[in-house]
JSON list of C-alpha atoms in Angstrom, two decimals:
[
{"chain": "A", "resi": 647, "resn": "MET", "atom": "CA", "xyz": [0.02, -0.05, 0.01]},
{"chain": "A", "resi": 648, "resn": "LYS", "atom": "CA", "xyz": [1.25, 3.42, -0.97]},
{"chain": "A", "resi": 649, "resn": "PRO", "atom": "CA", "xyz": [0.73, 6.63, 1.05]},
{"chain": "A", "resi": 650, "resn": "LEU", "atom": "CA", "xyz": [-1.84, 9.12, -0.26]},
{"chain": "A", "resi": 651, "resn": "LEU", "atom": "CA", "xyz": [-1.63, 12.96, -0.44]},
{"chain": "A", "resi": 652, "resn": "ILE", "atom": "CA", "xyz": [-4.85, 14.79, -0.92]},
{"chain": "A", "resi": 653, "resn": "THR", "atom": "CA", "xyz": [-4.21, 18.45, -1.57]},
{"chain": "A", "resi": 654, "resn": "ASP", "atom": "CA", "xyz": [-6.39, 21.53, -2.19]},
{"chain": "A", "resi": 655, "resn": "CYS", "atom": "CA", "xyz": [-5.49, 23.73, -5.22]},
{"chain": "A", "resi": 656, "resn": "ASP", "atom": "CA", "xyz": [-6.33, 27.35, -4.65]},
{"chain": "A", "resi": 657, "resn": "GLU", "atom": "CA", "xyz": [-3.81, 29.16, -2.33]},
{"chain": "A", "resi": 658, "resn": "VAL", "atom": "CA", "xyz": [-2.13, 25.79, -2.00]},
{"chain": "A", "resi": 659, "resn": "LEU", "atom": "CA", "xyz": [-0.89, 24.92, -5.49]},
{"chain": "A", "resi": 660, "resn": "LEU", "atom": "CA", "xyz": [-2.01, 27.96, -7.38]},
{"chain": "A", "resi": 661, "resn": "HIS", "atom": "CA", "xyz": [-2.39, 31.56, -6.28]},
{"chain": "A", "resi": 662, "resn": "MET", "atom": "CA", "xyz": [-5.93, 32.74, -6.70]},
{"chain": "A", "resi": 663, "resn": "VAL", "atom": "CA", "xyz": [-7.01, 35.72, -4.49]},
{"chain": "A", "resi": 664, "resn": "ARG", "atom": "CA", "xyz": [-4.34, 38.17, -5.79]},
{"chain": "A", "resi": 665, "resn": "HIS", "atom": "CA", "xyz": [-5.64, 37.45, -9.39]},
{"chain": "A", "resi": 666, "resn": "PHE", "atom": "CA", "xyz": [-9.21, 37.33, -8.41]},
{"chain": "A", "resi": 667, "resn": "GLY", "atom": "CA", "xyz": [-8.84, 40.80, -6.88]},
{"chain": "A", "resi": 668, "resn": "VAL", "atom": "CA", "xyz": [-7.23, 42.29, -10.05]},
{"chain": "A", "resi": 669, "resn": "TRP", "atom": "CA", "xyz": [-10.06, 40.90, -12.14]},
{"chain": "A", "resi": 670, "resn": "LEU", "atom": "CA", "xyz": [-12.78, 42.30, -9.79]},
{"chain": "A", "resi": 671, "resn": "GLY", "atom": "CA", "xyz": [-11.22, 45.75, -10.23]},
{"chain": "A", "resi": 672, "resn": "GLU", "atom": "CA", "xyz": [-10.78, 45.46, -13.99]},
{"chain": "A", "resi": 673, "resn": "ALA", "atom": "CA", "xyz": [-14.16, 43.97, -14.83]},
{"chain": "A", "resi": 674, "resn": "HIS", "atom": "CA", "xyz": [-16.43, 44.90, -12.01]},
{"chain": "A", "resi": 675, "resn": "ASP", "atom": "CA", "xyz": [-15.05, 48.04, -10.34]},
{"chain": "A", "resi": 676, "resn": "ILE", "atom": "CA", "xyz": [-14.80, 46.23, -7.04]},
{"chain": "A", "resi": 677, "resn": "ASP", "atom": "CA", "xyz": [-11.92, 46.75, -4.74]},
{"chain": "A", "resi": 678, "resn": "PHE", "atom": "CA", "xyz": [-10.82, 43.49, -3.03]},
{"chain": "A", "resi": 679, "resn": "THR", "atom": "CA", "xyz": [-8.82, 43.51, 0.31]},
{"chain": "A", "resi": 680, "resn": "PRO", "atom": "CA", "xyz": [-8.56, 39.98, 1.71]},
{"chain": "A", "resi": 681, "resn": "ASN", "atom": "CA", "xyz": [-9.16, 40.04, 5.41]},
{"chain": "A", "resi": 682, "resn": "GLY", "atom": "CA", "xyz": [-8.62, 36.39, 6.13]},
{"chain": "A", "resi": 683, "resn": "GLY", "atom": "CA", "xyz": [-12.33, 35.78, 6.72]},
{"chain": "A", "resi": 684, "resn": "ASP", "atom": "CA", "xyz": [-15.43, 36.03, 4.55]},
{"chain": "A", "resi": 685, "resn": "PHE", "atom": "CA", "xyz": [-14.88, 36.91, 0.92]},
{"chain": "A", "resi": 686, "resn": "ALA", "atom": "CA", "xyz": [-17.96, 39.12, 0.97]},
{"chain": "A", "resi": 687, "resn": "THR", "atom": "CA", "xyz": [-16.64, 41.38, 3.55]},
{"chain": "A", "resi": 688, "resn": "SER", "atom": "CA", "xyz": [-13.39, 41.66, 1.39]},
{"chain": "A", "resi": 689, "resn": "MET", "atom": "CA", "xyz": [-15.19, 43.34, -1.56]},
{"chain": "A", "resi": 690, "resn": "THR", "atom": "CA", "xyz": [-16.22, 46.91, -1.80]},
{"chain": "A", "resi": 691, "resn": "ARG", "atom": "CA", "xyz": [-18.07, 48.25, -4.84]},
{"chain": "A", "resi": 692, "resn": "ARG", "atom": "CA", "xyz": [-16.38, 51.59, -5.84]},
{"chain": "A", "resi": 693, "resn": "ASP", "atom": "CA", "xyz": [-19.83, 53.24, -6.28]},
{"chain": "A", "resi": 694, "resn": "GLY", "atom": "CA", "xyz": [-20.62, 52.38, -2.61]},
{"chain": "A", "resi": 695, "resn": "SER", "atom": "CA", "xyz": [-23.46, 50.05, -3.38]},
{"chain": "A", "resi": 696, "resn": "PRO", "atom": "CA", "xyz": [-23.77, 46.90, -1.18]},
{"chain": "A", "resi": 697, "resn": "LEU", "atom": "CA", "xyz": [-22.50, 43.54, -2.13]},
{"chain": "A", "resi": 698, "resn": "ASP", "atom": "CA", "xyz": [-24.46, 40.56, -0.77]},
{"chain": "A", "resi": 699, "resn": "ARG", "atom": "CA", "xyz": [-23.47, 36.89, -0.36]},
{"chain": "A", "resi": 700, "resn": "GLU", "atom": "CA", "xyz": [-25.42, 35.94, -3.59]},
{"chain": "A", "resi": 701, "resn": "ALA", "atom": "CA", "xyz": [-23.47, 38.54, -5.57]},
{"chain": "A", "resi": 702, "resn": "MET", "atom": "CA", "xyz": [-20.09, 37.21, -4.15]},
{"chain": "A", "resi": 703, "resn": "TRP", "atom": "CA", "xyz": [-20.94, 33.68, -5.29]},
{"chain": "A", "resi": 704, "resn": "GLY", "atom": "CA", "xyz": [-21.84, 35.01, -8.64]},
{"chain": "A", "resi": 705, "resn": "LEU", "atom": "CA", "xyz": [-18.52, 36.76, -9.02]},
{"chain": "A", "resi": 706, "resn": "LEU", "atom": "CA", "xyz": [-16.70, 33.62, -8.05]},
{"chain": "A", "resi": 707, "resn": "ASP", "atom": "CA", "xyz": [-18.66, 31.75, -10.67]},
{"chain": "A", "resi": 708, "resn": "GLY", "atom": "CA", "xyz": [-17.60, 34.34, -13.20]},
{"chain": "A", "resi": 709, "resn": "PHE", "atom": "CA", "xyz": [-13.94, 33.78, -12.31]},
{"chain": "A", "resi": 710, "resn": "PHE", "atom": "CA", "xyz": [-14.07, 30.00, -12.65]},
{"chain": "A", "resi": 711, "resn": "PRO", "atom": "CA", "xyz": [-13.41, 28.70, -15.22]},
{"chain": "A", "resi": 712, "resn": "ASP", "atom": "CA", "xyz": [-13.30, 31.65, -17.54]},
{"chain": "A", "resi": 713, "resn": "GLU", "atom": "CA", "xyz": [-10.51, 33.61, -15.83]},
{"chain": "A", "resi": 714, "resn": "MET", "atom": "CA", "xyz": [-8.43, 30.68, -14.59]},
{"chain": "A", "resi": 715, "resn": "GLU", "atom": "CA", "xyz": [-5.47, 31.36, -16.95]},
{"chain": "A", "resi": 716, "resn": "ARG", "atom": "CA", "xyz": [-4.71, 34.30, -14.67]},
{"chain": "A", "resi": 717, "resn": "GLN", "atom": "CA", "xyz": [-3.65, 32.07, -11.87]},
{"chain": "A", "resi": 718, "resn": "THR", "atom": "CA", "xyz": [0.13, 31.53, -11.27]},
{"chain": "A", "resi": 719, "resn": "LEU", "atom": "CA", "xyz": [1.93, 28.56, -9.63]},
{"chain": "A", "resi": 720, "resn": "VAL", "atom": "CA", "xyz": [2.84, 28.68, -5.99]},
{"chain": "A", "resi": 721, "resn": "PRO", "atom": "CA", "xyz": [6.62, 28.50, -5.56]},
{"chain": "A", "resi": 722, "resn": "HIS", "atom": "CA", "xyz": [8.03, 25.09, -5.22]},
{"chain": "A", "resi": 723, "resn": "ALA", "atom": "CA", "xyz": [4.69, 23.39, -5.43]},
{"chain": "A", "resi": 724, "resn": "ARG", "atom": "CA", "xyz": [5.41, 21.57, -8.73]},
{"chain": "A", "resi": 725, "resn": "GLU", "atom": "CA", "xyz": [8.70, 20.29, -7.53]},
{"chain": "A", "resi": 726, "resn": "ALA", "atom": "CA", "xyz": [7.44, 19.14, -4.24]},
{"chain": "A", "resi": 727, "resn": "LEU", "atom": "CA", "xyz": [4.58, 17.23, -5.84]},
{"chain": "A", "resi": 728, "resn": "ALA", "atom": "CA", "xyz": [6.95, 15.53, -8.25]},
{"chain": "A", "resi": 729, "resn": "GLY", "atom": "CA", "xyz": [9.20, 14.36, -5.39]},
{"chain": "A", "resi": 730, "resn": "ILE", "atom": "CA", "xyz": [6.16, 13.14, -3.39]},
{"chain": "A", "resi": 731, "resn": "ALA", "atom": "CA", "xyz": [4.74, 11.37, -6.33]},
{"chain": "A", "resi": 732, "resn": "LYS", "atom": "CA", "xyz": [7.86, 9.01, -6.40]},
{"chain": "A", "resi": 733, "resn": "VAL", "atom": "CA", "xyz": [6.46, 7.37, -3.07]},
{"chain": "A", "resi": 734, "resn": "ALA", "atom": "CA", "xyz": [2.74, 8.19, -2.97]},
{"chain": "A", "resi": 735, "resn": "ASP", "atom": "CA", "xyz": [-0.51, 8.68, -4.93]},
{"chain": "A", "resi": 736, "resn": "ILE", "atom": "CA", "xyz": [-1.71, 12.34, -5.29]},
{"chain": "A", "resi": 737, "resn": "VAL", "atom": "CA", "xyz": [-5.22, 13.55, -5.60]},
{"chain": "A", "resi": 738, "resn": "VAL", "atom": "CA", "xyz": [-6.22, 17.17, -6.12]},
{"chain": "A", "resi": 739, "resn": "LEU", "atom": "CA", "xyz": [-9.43, 17.84, -4.27]},
{"chain": "A", "resi": 740, "resn": "THR", "atom": "CA", "xyz": [-10.73, 21.22, -5.33]},
{"chain": "A", "resi": 741, "resn": "ASN", "atom": "CA", "xyz": [-14.01, 22.91, -4.33]},
{"chain": "A", "resi": 742, "resn": "LEU", "atom": "CA", "xyz": [-15.20, 23.85, -7.70]},
{"chain": "A", "resi": 743, "resn": "HIS", "atom": "CA", "xyz": [-18.42, 22.94, -9.61]},
{"chain": "A", "resi": 744, "resn": "ASP", "atom": "CA", "xyz": [-18.10, 19.69, -11.57]},
{"chain": "A", "resi": 745, "resn": "HIS", "atom": "CA", "xyz": [-18.36, 21.64, -14.88]},
{"chain": "A", "resi": 746, "resn": "CYS", "atom": "CA", "xyz": [-14.91, 23.24, -14.02]},
{"chain": "A", "resi": 747, "resn": "ARG", "atom": "CA", "xyz": [-12.96, 19.97, -13.64]},
{"chain": "A", "resi": 748, "resn": "THR", "atom": "CA", "xyz": [-11.79, 19.76, -17.15]},
{"chain": "A", "resi": 749, "resn": "ALA", "atom": "CA", "xyz": [-10.54, 23.25, -17.06]},
{"chain": "A", "resi": 750, "resn": "ARG", "atom": "CA", "xyz": [-8.79, 22.58, -13.61]},
{"chain": "A", "resi": 751, "resn": "ILE", "atom": "CA", "xyz": [-7.07, 19.58, -15.02]},
{"chain": "A", "resi": 752, "resn": "ALA", "atom": "CA", "xyz": [-5.82, 21.38, -18.11]},
{"chain": "A", "resi": 753, "resn": "GLN", "atom": "CA", "xyz": [-4.76, 24.41, -15.86]},
{"chain": "A", "resi": 754, "resn": "LEU", "atom": "CA", "xyz": [-2.68, 22.18, -13.52]},
{"chain": "A", "resi": 755, "resn": "GLU", "atom": "CA", "xyz": [-1.13, 20.35, -16.45]},
{"chain": "A", "resi": 756, "resn": "SER", "atom": "CA", "xyz": [-0.12, 23.68, -17.91]},
{"chain": "A", "resi": 757, "resn": "HIS", "atom": "CA", "xyz": [1.87, 24.26, -14.86]},
{"chain": "A", "resi": 758, "resn": "GLY", "atom": "CA", "xyz": [3.42, 20.80, -14.98]},
{"chain": "A", "resi": 759, "resn": "ILE", "atom": "CA", "xyz": [1.10, 19.14, -12.43]},
{"chain": "A", "resi": 760, "resn": "ALA", "atom": "CA", "xyz": [-0.63, 16.09, -13.73]},
{"chain": "A", "resi": 761, "resn": "HIS", "atom": "CA", "xyz": [-2.56, 14.20, -11.00]},
{"chain": "A", "resi": 762, "resn": "ARG", "atom": "CA", "xyz": [-6.10, 13.01, -10.47]},
{"chain": "A", "resi": 763, "resn": "VAL", "atom": "CA", "xyz": [-8.47, 15.97, -9.85]},
{"chain": "A", "resi": 764, "resn": "GLU", "atom": "CA", "xyz": [-11.80, 15.61, -8.02]},
{"chain": "A", "resi": 765, "resn": "CYS", "atom": "CA", "xyz": [-14.26, 18.58, -7.65]},
{"chain": "A", "resi": 766, "resn": "ASN", "atom": "CA", "xyz": [-16.32, 18.99, -4.60]},
{"chain": "A", "resi": 767, "resn": "GLN", "atom": "CA", "xyz": [-18.82, 21.30, -3.10]},
{"chain": "A", "resi": 768, "resn": "GLY", "atom": "CA", "xyz": [-19.13, 21.68, 0.75]},
{"chain": "A", "resi": 769, "resn": "GLY", "atom": "CA", "xyz": [-17.03, 19.98, 3.49]},
{"chain": "A", "resi": 770, "resn": "LYS", "atom": "CA", "xyz": [-14.08, 17.80, 2.31]},
{"chain": "A", "resi": 771, "resn": "GLY", "atom": "CA", "xyz": [-14.38, 15.10, 5.00]},
{"chain": "A", "resi": 772, "resn": "THR", "atom": "CA", "xyz": [-16.65, 12.90, 3.16]},
{"chain": "A", "resi": 773, "resn": "PRO", "atom": "CA", "xyz": [-14.87, 12.87, -0.21]},
{"chain": "A", "resi": 774, "resn": "VAL", "atom": "CA", "xyz": [-11.55, 12.34, 1.78]},
{"chain": "A", "resi": 775, "resn": "ALA", "atom": "CA", "xyz": [-13.00, 9.36, 3.52]},
{"chain": "A", "resi": 776, "resn": "ARG", "atom": "CA", "xyz": [-14.35, 8.12, 0.13]},
{"chain": "A", "resi": 777, "resn": "LEU", "atom": "CA", "xyz": [-10.88, 8.42, -1.48]},
{"chain": "A", "resi": 778, "resn": "ILE", "atom": "CA", "xyz": [-9.27, 6.59, 1.46]},
{"chain": "A", "resi": 779, "resn": "ALA", "atom": "CA", "xyz": [-11.74, 3.71, 0.98]},
{"chain": "A", "resi": 780, "resn": "GLU", "atom": "CA", "xyz": [-10.80, 3.55, -2.67]},
{"chain": "A", "resi": 781, "resn": "TYR", "atom": "CA", "xyz": [-6.99, 3.74, -2.32]},
{"chain": "A", "resi": 782, "resn": "ARG", "atom": "CA", "xyz": [-6.59, 2.01, 1.06]},
{"chain": "A", "resi": 783, "resn": "PRO", "atom": "CA", "xyz": [-3.36, 3.85, 1.70]},
{"chain": "A", "resi": 784, "resn": "SER", "atom": "CA", "xyz": [-0.70, 3.07, 4.28]},
{"chain": "A", "resi": 785, "resn": "VAL", "atom": "CA", "xyz": [-1.00, 6.68, 5.57]},
{"chain": "A", "resi": 786, "resn": "THR", "atom": "CA", "xyz": [-2.78, 9.90, 4.34]},
{"chain": "A", "resi": 787, "resn": "VAL", "atom": "CA", "xyz": [-1.92, 13.59, 4.40]},
{"chain": "A", "resi": 788, "resn": "PHE", "atom": "CA", "xyz": [-4.51, 16.27, 3.60]},
{"chain": "A", "resi": 789, "resn": "VAL", "atom": "CA", "xyz": [-3.41, 19.89, 2.78]},
{"chain": "A", "resi": 790, "resn": "ASP", "atom": "CA", "xyz": [-5.90, 22.75, 2.60]},
{"chain": "A", "resi": 791, "resn": "ASP", "atom": "CA", "xyz": [-5.94, 26.58, 3.23]},
{"chain": "A", "resi": 792, "resn": "LEU", "atom": "CA", "xyz": [-9.39, 26.56, 4.87]},
{"chain": "A", "resi": 793, "resn": "ALA", "atom": "CA", "xyz": [-10.00, 25.67, 8.56]},
{"chain": "A", "resi": 794, "resn": "VAL", "atom": "CA", "xyz": [-13.47, 24.41, 7.87]},
{"chain": "A", "resi": 795, "resn": "HIS", "atom": "CA", "xyz": [-12.18, 21.55, 5.67]},
{"chain": "A", "resi": 796, "resn": "HIS", "atom": "CA", "xyz": [-9.68, 20.49, 8.41]},
{"chain": "A", "resi": 797, "resn": "GLU", "atom": "CA", "xyz": [-12.48, 20.31, 10.83]},
{"chain": "A", "resi": 798, "resn": "SER", "atom": "CA", "xyz": [-14.58, 18.29, 8.20]},
{"chain": "A", "resi": 799, "resn": "VAL", "atom": "CA", "xyz": [-11.85, 15.87, 7.58]},
{"chain": "A", "resi": 800, "resn": "ALA", "atom": "CA", "xyz": [-11.12, 15.50, 11.43]},
{"chain": "A", "resi": 801, "resn": "LYS", "atom": "CA", "xyz": [-14.74, 14.44, 11.76]},
{"chain": "A", "resi": 802, "resn": "HIS", "atom": "CA", "xyz": [-15.03, 12.11, 8.89]},
{"chain": "A", "resi": 803, "resn": "ALA", "atom": "CA", "xyz": [-11.44, 10.79, 8.58]},
{"chain": "A", "resi": 804, "resn": "PRO", "atom": "CA", "xyz": [-9.64, 11.36, 11.94]},
{"chain": "A", "resi": 805, "resn": "GLU", "atom": "CA", "xyz": [-6.73, 9.16, 10.99]},
{"chain": "A", "resi": 806, "resn": "VAL", "atom": "CA", "xyz": [-5.55, 11.68, 8.27]},
{"chain": "A", "resi": 807, "resn": "HIS", "atom": "CA", "xyz": [-2.65, 13.93, 9.02]},
{"chain": "A", "resi": 808, "resn": "ARG", "atom": "CA", "xyz": [-3.90, 17.52, 8.40]},
{"chain": "A", "resi": 809, "resn": "LEU", "atom": "CA", "xyz": [-1.59, 20.22, 7.14]},
{"chain": "A", "resi": 810, "resn": "HIS", "atom": "CA", "xyz": [-2.80, 23.89, 7.04]},
{"chain": "A", "resi": 811, "resn": "MET", "atom": "CA", "xyz": [-1.23, 25.82, 4.21]},
{"chain": "A", "resi": 812, "resn": "VAL", "atom": "CA", "xyz": [-1.94, 29.39, 2.98]},
{"chain": "A", "resi": 813, "resn": "SER", "atom": "CA", "xyz": [0.56, 30.16, 0.35]},
{"chain": "A", "resi": 814, "resn": "GLU", "atom": "CA", "xyz": [-0.47, 33.76, -0.49]},
{"chain": "A", "resi": 815, "resn": "PRO", "atom": "CA", "xyz": [1.83, 35.98, 1.52]},
{"chain": "A", "resi": 816, "resn": "THR", "atom": "CA", "xyz": [-0.52, 38.90, 1.68]},
{"chain": "A", "resi": 817, "resn": "LEU", "atom": "CA", "xyz": [-3.14, 36.62, 3.07]},
{"chain": "A", "resi": 818, "resn": "ALA", "atom": "CA", "xyz": [-1.33, 34.23, 5.43]},
{"chain": "A", "resi": 819, "resn": "PRO", "atom": "CA", "xyz": [-0.53, 36.69, 8.20]},
{"chain": "A", "resi": 820, "resn": "SER", "atom": "CA", "xyz": [-4.25, 37.39, 8.84]},
{"chain": "A", "resi": 821, "resn": "VAL", "atom": "CA", "xyz": [-5.27, 33.71, 8.93]},
{"chain": "A", "resi": 822, "resn": "PRO", "atom": "CA", "xyz": [-4.94, 31.85, 12.18]},
{"chain": "A", "resi": 823, "resn": "ARG", "atom": "CA", "xyz": [-3.74, 28.29, 12.27]},
{"chain": "A", "resi": 824, "resn": "ALA", "atom": "CA", "xyz": [-6.72, 25.87, 11.83]},
{"chain": "A", "resi": 825, "resn": "ARG", "atom": "CA", "xyz": [-7.54, 24.43, 15.19]},
{"chain": "A", "resi": 826, "resn": "HIS", "atom": "CA", "xyz": [-8.14, 20.97, 13.64]},
{"chain": "A", "resi": 827, "resn": "ALA", "atom": "CA", "xyz": [-4.90, 20.87, 11.72]},
{"chain": "A", "resi": 828, "resn": "HIS", "atom": "CA", "xyz": [-1.72, 19.06, 12.99]},
{"chain": "A", "resi": 829, "resn": "ALA", "atom": "CA", "xyz": [0.64, 21.64, 11.60]},
{"chain": "A", "resi": 830, "resn": "ARG", "atom": "CA", "xyz": [0.69, 25.00, 9.76]},
{"chain": "A", "resi": 831, "resn": "ILE", "atom": "CA", "xyz": [3.33, 25.35, 6.95]},
{"chain": "A", "resi": 832, "resn": "ASP", "atom": "CA", "xyz": [2.95, 27.99, 4.31]},
{"chain": "A", "resi": 833, "resn": "ASP", "atom": "CA", "xyz": [5.81, 26.99, 1.91]},
{"chain": "A", "resi": 834, "resn": "TRP", "atom": "CA", "xyz": [6.27, 23.88, -0.12]},
{"chain": "A", "resi": 835, "resn": "ASN", "atom": "CA", "xyz": [9.87, 23.19, 0.57]},
{"chain": "A", "resi": 836, "resn": "HIS", "atom": "CA", "xyz": [9.17, 22.74, 4.31]},
{"chain": "A", "resi": 837, "resn": "ALA", "atom": "CA", "xyz": [5.77, 21.12, 3.68]},
{"chain": "A", "resi": 838, "resn": "ARG", "atom": "CA", "xyz": [7.25, 18.41, 1.55]},
{"chain": "A", "resi": 839, "resn": "THR", "atom": "CA", "xyz": [9.59, 17.43, 4.34]},
{"chain": "A", "resi": 840, "resn": "TRP", "atom": "CA", "xyz": [6.74, 17.40, 6.88]},
{"chain": "A", "resi": 841, "resn": "ILE", "atom": "CA", "xyz": [4.65, 15.19, 4.43]},
{"chain": "A", "resi": 842, "resn": "GLU", "atom": "CA", "xyz": [7.38, 12.76, 3.67]},
{"chain": "A", "resi": 843, "resn": "THR", "atom": "CA", "xyz": [8.15, 12.37, 7.25]},
{"chain": "A", "resi": 844, "resn": "ARG", "atom": "CA", "xyz": [4.54, 11.39, 8.00]},
{"chain": "A", "resi": 845, "resn": "PHE", "atom": "CA", "xyz": [4.67, 8.94, 5.19]},
{"chain": "A", "resi": 846, "resn": "ALA", "atom": "CA", "xyz": [7.89, 7.46, 6.41]},
{"chain": "A", "resi": 847, "resn": "GLU", "atom": "CA", "xyz": [6.50, 7.00, 9.96]},
{"chain": "A", "resi": 848, "resn": "GLY", "atom": "CA", "xyz": [3.55, 5.19, 8.46]},
{"chain": "A", "resi": 849, "resn": "GLN", "atom": "CA", "xyz": [1.26, 5.94, 11.48]},
{"chain": "A", "resi": 850, "resn": "PRO", "atom": "CA", "xyz": [-2.30, 7.28, 11.66]},
{"chain": "A", "resi": 851, "resn": "ALA", "atom": "CA", "xyz": [-2.69, 10.90, 12.79]},
{"chain": "A", "resi": 852, "resn": "PRO", "atom": "CA", "xyz": [-2.92, 11.53, 16.53]},
{"chain": "A", "resi": 853, "resn": "ALA", "atom": "CA", "xyz": [-6.08, 12.89, 18.02]},
{"chain": "A", "resi": 854, "resn": "LEU", "atom": "CA", "xyz": [-5.77, 16.55, 18.79]},
{"chain": "A", "resi": 855, "resn": "THR", "atom": "CA", "xyz": [-7.04, 18.21, 21.97]},
{"chain": "A", "resi": 856, "resn": "GLY", "atom": "CA", "xyz": [-10.79, 18.08, 22.06]},
{"chain": "A", "resi": 857, "resn": "GLU", "atom": "CA", "xyz": [-11.06, 15.43, 19.40]},
{"chain": "A", "resi": 858, "resn": "THR", "atom": "CA", "xyz": [-12.05, 11.89, 19.96]},
{"chain": "A", "resi": 859, "resn": "ALA", "atom": "CA", "xyz": [-9.70, 9.10, 18.69]}
]
């Protein structure tokens, strides 16, 4: 049995918010200042009119997949995955609608990252558990930038080692470490070492304080 790495894409493998913000200004006259929390509170229309949650989701749907070519590769992500792939299976689990899957695959391949891509909506715990049942790995590591997904994986697949990563340097300082993650590392050189160490140890993740084993 091989180890398994399940990784998010946006703000883990590819920069998104910086390019999303530029596009909002260019196409919609909206200023975007990430605050580490809700996207809706990060957006301000230049004419002063309000921006509700429904409008926010509509703007995200406008960015994906039509503006995905704006996104750039996170430093060292490609090299780290190439090294990890020598010993482990890799799945990119991305929270996009299913119709974006082909575009996401092509986008990642254009950056030299060619691994299985699965789209998801909502918490990632259930799809992570499903992937574990499919691959039956010796050990699994999950990487994501959002605390809500670490909590979901902790609930549905507690044996998974959970690494919190926020690769956008303008965003990372305002994002606290996810309470349900085992570690917080925001660059791939150090993250690769942490992941490969978990694989070499071959043990299930320990329960964190407040979690049941």
